[in-house]
Structures are given as structure tokens and as C-alpha cells.
Short mmCIF file of C-alpha atoms in Angstrom, two decimals:
data_model
loop_
_atom_site.label_atom_id
_atom_site.label_comp_id
_atom_site.label_asym_id
_atom_site.label_seq_id
_atom_site.Cartn_x
_atom_site.Cartn_y
_atom_site.Cartn_z
CA MET A 240 0.00 0.00 0.00
CA MET A 241 1.34 3.39 -1.01
CA ALA A 242 2.06 5.88 1.80
CA SER A 243 0.24 9.20 1.94
CA PHE A 244 2.12 12.31 0.89
CA LEU A 245 2.04 13.54 4.50
CA GLU A 246 1.33 11.41 7.55
CA ALA A 247 1.14 12.28 11.24
CA ILE A 248 0.96 9.11 13.31
CA LYS A 249 -0.29 9.46 16.92
CA VAL A 250 1.67 12.68 17.39
CA SER A 251 1.86 14.35 20.82
CA TYR A 252 3.63 17.47 22.00
CA GLY A 253 3.61 19.54 25.20
CA TYR A 254 5.42 22.63 26.45
CA ARG A 255 7.47 21.99 29.61
CA ALA A 256 5.26 20.63 32.40
CA GLN A 257 1.99 21.49 30.68
CA ARG A 258 -0.51 18.91 29.51
CA TRP A 259 -0.24 17.73 25.94
CA VAL A 260 -0.99 20.64 23.60
CA VAL A 261 -1.27 18.11 20.77
CA ASP A 262 -2.41 14.73 22.06
CA GLY A 263 -2.23 11.60 19.91
CA VAL A 264 -3.20 13.28 16.64
CA SER A 265 -3.17 11.22 13.44
CA LEU A 266 -3.62 12.84 10.05
CA SER A 267 -2.93 11.94 6.44
CA VAL A 268 -2.88 14.33 3.49
CA GLU A 269 -2.64 13.43 -0.19
CA GLU A 270 -1.19 15.51 -3.01
CA GLY A 271 -3.78 18.00 -4.26
CA GLU A 272 -5.84 17.71 -1.08
CA PHE A 273 -6.92 20.76 0.94
CA VAL A 274 -7.34 19.94 4.64
CA GLY A 275 -8.58 22.40 7.26
CA ILE A 276 -7.78 22.32 10.97
CA ILE A 277 -10.44 24.03 13.09
CA GLY A 278 -11.12 24.32 16.79
CA PRO A 279 -11.27 26.86 19.64
CA ASN A 280 -8.32 28.90 20.93
CA GLY A 281 -5.81 26.63 22.65
CA ALA A 282 -6.96 23.53 20.77
CA GLY A 283 -3.46 22.96 19.33
CA LYS A 284 -3.90 24.14 15.74
CA THR A 285 -0.73 26.25 15.46
CA THR A 286 1.39 23.71 17.35
CA LEU A 287 0.22 20.97 15.00
CA LEU A 288 1.26 23.04 11.98
CA LYS A 289 4.71 23.60 13.49
CA LEU A 290 5.04 19.86 14.01
CA LEU A 291 4.06 19.20 10.39
CA ASP A 292 6.75 21.67 9.25
CA GLY A 293 9.45 20.14 11.46
CA LEU A 294 9.82 23.34 13.50
CA LEU A 295 8.88 21.25 16.54
CA GLU A 296 9.78 17.59 17.05
CA PRO A 297 7.05 15.24 18.31
CA GLN A 298 7.61 13.94 21.83
CA GLN A 299 5.52 10.93 20.89
CA GLY A 300 4.58 9.59 17.47
CA GLU A 301 6.05 10.33 14.06
CA ILE A 302 5.53 12.54 11.03
CA ARG A 303 6.42 11.27 7.56
CA LEU A 304 6.74 13.20 4.29
CA LYS A 305 6.56 11.04 1.17
CA GLY A 306 7.28 8.04 3.37
CA ARG A 307 10.35 9.53 4.99
CA ALA A 308 10.50 10.49 8.67
CA LEU A 309 10.59 14.28 9.01
CA GLY A 310 13.14 13.96 11.80
CA GLU A 311 15.63 12.41 9.37
CA MET A 312 15.47 15.36 6.98
CA SER A 313 17.51 18.58 7.14
CA ARG A 314 15.79 21.96 7.35
CA ARG A 315 16.87 22.66 3.78
CA GLU A 316 15.39 19.37 2.51
CA ILE A 317 12.11 20.14 4.26
CA ALA A 318 12.04 23.73 3.00
CA GLN A 319 12.48 22.56 -0.58
CA GLN A 320 9.11 20.81 -0.31
CA VAL A 321 7.22 22.55 2.52
CA ALA A 322 6.31 26.22 2.93
CA ILE A 323 4.59 27.63 5.99
CA LEU A 324 2.69 30.90 6.28
CA PRO A 325 2.82 31.72 10.01
CA GLN A 326 0.17 33.64 11.87
CA GLU A 327 2.54 36.39 13.00
CA VAL A 328 5.78 37.65 11.46
CA THR A 329 7.99 40.45 12.79
CA PHE A 330 10.09 42.41 10.30
CA TYR A 331 13.34 43.60 11.88
CA PHE A 332 14.92 45.13 8.79
CA ASN A 333 13.78 47.62 6.18
CA PHE A 334 13.53 45.14 3.28
CA THR A 335 11.54 45.87 0.15
CA SER A 336 8.57 43.61 -0.51
CA LEU A 337 10.42 41.96 -3.41
CA GLU A 338 13.36 41.19 -1.12
CA ILE A 339 10.98 39.57 1.37
CA VAL A 340 9.40 37.46 -1.37
CA LEU A 341 12.82 36.42 -2.72
CA GLN A 342 13.56 34.86 0.68
CA GLY A 343 11.36 32.02 -0.53
CA ARG A 344 14.15 30.98 -2.92
CA ALA A 345 16.69 30.52 -0.10
CA PRO A 346 16.30 26.70 0.15
CA PHE A 347 17.41 26.39 -3.48
CA LEU A 348 20.48 28.64 -3.26
CA GLY A 349 23.65 26.81 -2.32
CA GLY A 350 26.41 28.42 -0.27
CA LEU A 351 26.73 32.16 -0.90
CA ARG A 352 24.95 32.05 -4.25
CA LEU A 353 22.73 35.06 -4.91
CA GLU A 354 19.34 35.04 -6.61
CA GLY A 355 19.47 34.90 -10.38
CA GLU A 356 17.10 36.14 -13.06
CA ARG A 357 15.02 32.96 -12.84
CA ASP A 358 14.57 33.42 -9.07
CA VAL A 359 13.45 37.03 -9.56
CA GLU A 360 11.03 35.91 -12.28
CA ILE A 361 9.48 33.31 -9.95
CA ALA A 362 9.18 35.90 -7.17
CA ARG A 363 7.55 38.51 -9.39
CA ASN A 364 5.10 35.93 -10.77
CA SER A 365 4.15 35.00 -7.20
CA MET A 366 3.60 38.66 -6.37
CA ALA A 367 1.39 39.05 -9.43
CA LYS A 368 -0.69 36.07 -8.32
CA SER A 369 -1.15 37.51 -4.82
CA GLY A 370 -1.86 41.04 -6.05
CA THR A 371 1.30 42.54 -4.52
CA LEU A 372 3.47 43.31 -7.55
CA GLN A 373 2.75 47.02 -7.14
CA PHE A 374 4.48 46.86 -3.74
CA ALA A 375 7.70 45.29 -5.08
CA ASP A 376 9.91 48.32 -4.48
CA LEU A 377 8.18 49.56 -1.33
CA SER A 378 9.54 48.89 2.14
CA ILE A 379 7.60 46.15 3.92
CA THR A 380 7.20 48.59 6.85
CA GLU A 381 5.16 50.95 4.66
CA LEU A 382 2.42 48.39 4.01
CA SER A 383 -0.79 47.75 5.92
CA GLU A 384 -1.18 44.51 7.87
CA GLY A 385 -3.35 43.06 5.11
CA GLU A 386 -0.83 44.02 2.42
CA LYS A 387 2.00 42.46 4.46
CA GLN A 388 -0.02 39.26 4.72
CA ARG A 389 -0.38 39.07 0.95
CA VAL A 390 3.38 39.63 0.53
CA LEU A 391 3.96 36.67 2.86
CA VAL A 392 1.60 34.59 0.72
CA ALA A 393 3.76 35.52 -2.27
CA ARG A 394 6.90 34.47 -0.36
CA ALA A 395 5.36 31.06 0.36
CA LEU A 396 4.42 30.64 -3.32
CA THR A 397 7.96 31.58 -4.38
CA GLN A 398 9.20 28.54 -2.48
CA GLN A 399 7.22 26.45 -5.01
CA PRO A 400 6.22 23.98 -2.28
CA ARG A 401 4.54 20.61 -2.66
CA LEU A 402 3.04 21.09 0.80
CA LEU A 403 1.68 24.46 1.91
CA LEU A 404 0.91 25.05 5.60
CA LEU A 405 -1.27 28.05 6.38
CA ASP A 406 -1.90 29.50 9.84
CA GLU A 407 -4.89 31.87 9.70
CA PRO A 408 -4.00 33.00 6.14
CA THR A 409 -6.88 35.47 5.83
CA ALA A 410 -6.21 37.31 9.11
CA ASN A 411 -6.22 41.10 8.60
CA LEU A 412 -7.47 40.76 5.01
CA ASP A 413 -10.46 42.61 3.60
CA LEU A 414 -13.22 40.37 2.28
CA ASN A 415 -12.19 40.70 -1.36
CA TYR A 416 -8.62 39.67 -0.59
CA GLN A 417 -9.81 36.81 1.61
CA VAL A 418 -11.58 35.37 -1.41
CA GLU A 419 -8.63 36.05 -3.74
CA VAL A 420 -6.12 34.36 -1.43
CA MET A 421 -8.35 31.34 -0.83
CA ASP A 422 -9.16 31.01 -4.54
CA LEU A 423 -5.42 31.12 -5.29
CA VAL A 424 -4.70 28.39 -2.74
CA ARG A 425 -7.49 26.23 -4.16
CA VAL A 426 -6.07 26.61 -7.69
CA LEU A 427 -2.65 25.50 -6.41
CA SER A 428 -4.29 22.49 -4.82
CA GLN A 429 -6.53 21.50 -7.73
CA GLN A 430 -4.39 22.38 -10.75
CA GLU A 431 -0.82 21.96 -9.48
CA GLY A 432 -1.38 19.14 -7.00
CA VAL A 433 -0.07 21.06 -3.98
CA ALA A 434 -1.13 19.53 -0.65
CA VAL A 435 -2.55 22.23 1.65
CA VAL A 436 -3.15 22.17 5.40
CA MET A 437 -4.79 25.29 6.84
CA ALA A 438 -5.49 26.21 10.46
CA SER A 439 -8.39 28.63 10.70
CA HIS A 440 -10.84 30.11 13.18
CA ASP A 441 -13.20 30.86 10.28
CA ILE A 442 -15.37 27.75 10.15
CA ASN A 443 -17.41 28.94 7.18
CA LEU A 444 -14.29 29.69 5.13
CA ALA A 445 -12.80 26.29 5.95
CA ALA A 446 -16.05 24.51 5.08
CA GLU A 447 -16.23 26.35 1.75
CA TYR A 448 -12.71 25.58 0.54
CA CYS A 449 -11.45 22.42 2.26
CA HIS A 450 -11.94 18.84 1.13
CA ARG A 451 -11.69 17.57 4.70
CA LEU A 452 -11.76 19.09 8.17
CA LEU A 453 -9.98 18.09 11.37
CA LEU A 454 -11.75 19.43 14.47
CA LEU A 455 -9.53 19.72 17.55
CA LYS A 456 -10.58 20.11 21.17
CA GLU A 457 -7.96 20.38 23.92
CA GLY A 458 -5.29 18.95 21.64
CA ARG A 459 -7.23 15.87 20.58
CA VAL A 460 -9.09 15.03 17.39
CA PHE A 461 -12.76 15.41 18.27
CA CYS A 462 -14.04 14.74 14.76
CA GLN A 463 -12.71 14.59 11.21
CA GLY A 464 -14.22 14.06 7.79
CA ARG A 465 -15.84 15.92 4.94
CA PRO A 466 -17.18 19.39 5.85
CA GLU A 467 -20.77 18.13 5.91
CA GLU A 468 -19.74 15.41 8.38
CA VAL A 469 -17.97 17.78 10.77
CA ILE A 470 -20.08 20.94 10.49
CA ASN A 471 -23.23 19.99 12.35
CA GLU A 472 -24.96 21.54 15.33
CA ARG A 473 -24.45 18.64 17.74
CA VAL A 474 -20.68 18.41 17.18
CA LEU A 475 -19.96 22.15 17.13
CA THR A 476 -22.10 22.87 20.19
CA GLN A 477 -20.07 20.33 22.19
CA VAL A 478 -16.73 21.79 21.08
CA TYR A 479 -17.45 25.53 21.06
CA GLU A 480 -20.06 25.53 23.85
CA CYS A 481 -22.33 28.00 22.10
CA HIS A 482 -25.64 27.85 20.29
CA LEU A 483 -25.59 28.01 16.52
CA LEU A 484 -27.54 27.14 13.41
CA VAL A 485 -26.10 25.04 10.57
CA ASP A 486 -27.55 25.30 7.09
CA ARG A 487 -26.23 25.37 3.52
CA ASN A 488 -24.62 28.13 1.51
CA PRO A 489 -27.23 28.81 -1.20
CA LEU A 490 -24.53 29.34 -3.85
CA SER A 491 -22.16 26.44 -3.21
CA GLY A 492 -24.15 24.05 -1.04
CA SER A 493 -21.33 23.95 1.54
CA PRO A 494 -22.36 23.83 5.21
CA ARG A 495 -22.25 27.14 7.04
CA ILE A 496 -22.91 28.29 10.59
CA THR A 497 -24.81 31.21 12.03
CA LEU A 498 -24.31 32.07 15.68
CA ARG A 499 -27.38 32.46 17.83
CA SER A 500 -27.30 35.28 20.37
CA ARG A 501 -28.16 34.32 23.93
CA LEU A 502 -30.27 37.49 24.06
CA ASN A 503 -32.45 36.58 21.08
CA ARG A 504 -32.72 32.84 21.60
CA LYS A 505 -36.15 31.36 21.00
#
């Protein structure tokens, strides 16, 4: 039997003396598949992404990429296949946006080699896709938070990954750019076969774009499956401890939630 492109096998991780932040999580992702990780604050979503990228090493269990244990691979080997878009990035230097995006080529540059014309072409194409080419010569510090986020999307695309890990990718984005970024990620998944794993607080967005959802509660997998299997009132009420209504998006047919105010409950 052929191994999945990405496999997490009963993975656990905890910080110091704390309980497990990620507790026995198993997950498999195929090429071209778009998987969403949802759950309340503190459920372990960001920690799980860091484990999948090799930034953290599991204290129990194992993660395999194309059948190879992640722990056996160098950071450069991982970065040549995996790109991560973190939730928060601090810029310490006054780089231009193009210089930030070109950082995505670093895993492919040996020694002291500088970026060549082909690297710049890849970077500029990524900026065009993310709608940031007009910012190429501007300092990253001059951009709004939403514009910075789109530049970071371009940097991840410039890495030309086979696995793209996204931590709240639409944070700070206006609605139109939320749709543009998510449409772009879906095209990468469907047309170029990129495997995508996204952590998101936006349940409706995840249900609209993801093939499968993994619902975490207190570090454990509470439920996983197709969006219509995970997004239901009984399951979400238990996890989020709030009252909500689940129906269907009239345009796409995807499940969606509407929160019910405690003040207006009938």
C-alpha cells in the first residue's frame, strides 16, 4: 500500500510541564488535497502546523513526508518541499517587498549564491498572483497589515512547495482579498497538486474551501471528515459551547454556521 504524501501518526507534544498541547493526533494528506484544521483557541492548531513543518519535534509519534520520517530530513530538505505561512511575522529590517518574497528561494540557493534572473522571475510571478506586484519596491514597513499578509503569501508561493501550511492566512485581510487568497490556494491544490493544510478560526471559510476538516478540542481530534460530516450543530455545540444554526450556503451548497445570540434565543 502506497504511503500518503504527509502522515502524522499518533503525534503528541507539550510545552514543559503542561498537559499535551497536541495529544495523539493522526492525520494523512494526499497531493492535491486541501485539509482544514479548526477548533477553539488553545486547541493545538498552530502547534500541530509547526510539528508538520518540522519546526517542533514530536515527543511521541512520528511525522512522515513522502514516506520519509521528518526527523531524518535537514531543514533545507524540508524547506524545498514545505512552505509555511505563520500567523505572525515580525520584520526587523527595512527590506523591500520583493526582497521579502525572494527569501522564498533561499532553500534552493547553495552556499553564498545570490538570486538569479530565474529566481526574480518566480518571485515577481508570485507577487502578481497575490496582487502585490505594485508593492515590489516599497519597504515592507510601509504596508498595511493586510498588504504584508499578501506579501507573505507571495513568499510562500515563491518557495514552489509541494506542501503548503497556512496559519490563519486570511487574518487582517479585507473580504475581497480573503476570497482572492483562498481562490489562489485552491487553484494551487486542484491544478498543481499542492497539498494544503490550513489552520483557521473561520469555520465557514474552511467549510467552503477544504476537502476535509480536522476538528480539535484540547489537543485531541474530536471529529474529522468531509465538511458536511464535521459541520453539524451537535458536534460544534459540544466543542465551542455556544448555540448556533447550521444550514447550507445557497450558492455552493457547503455547510455554514450562524451564531445564535443568547439574548435573542427562542
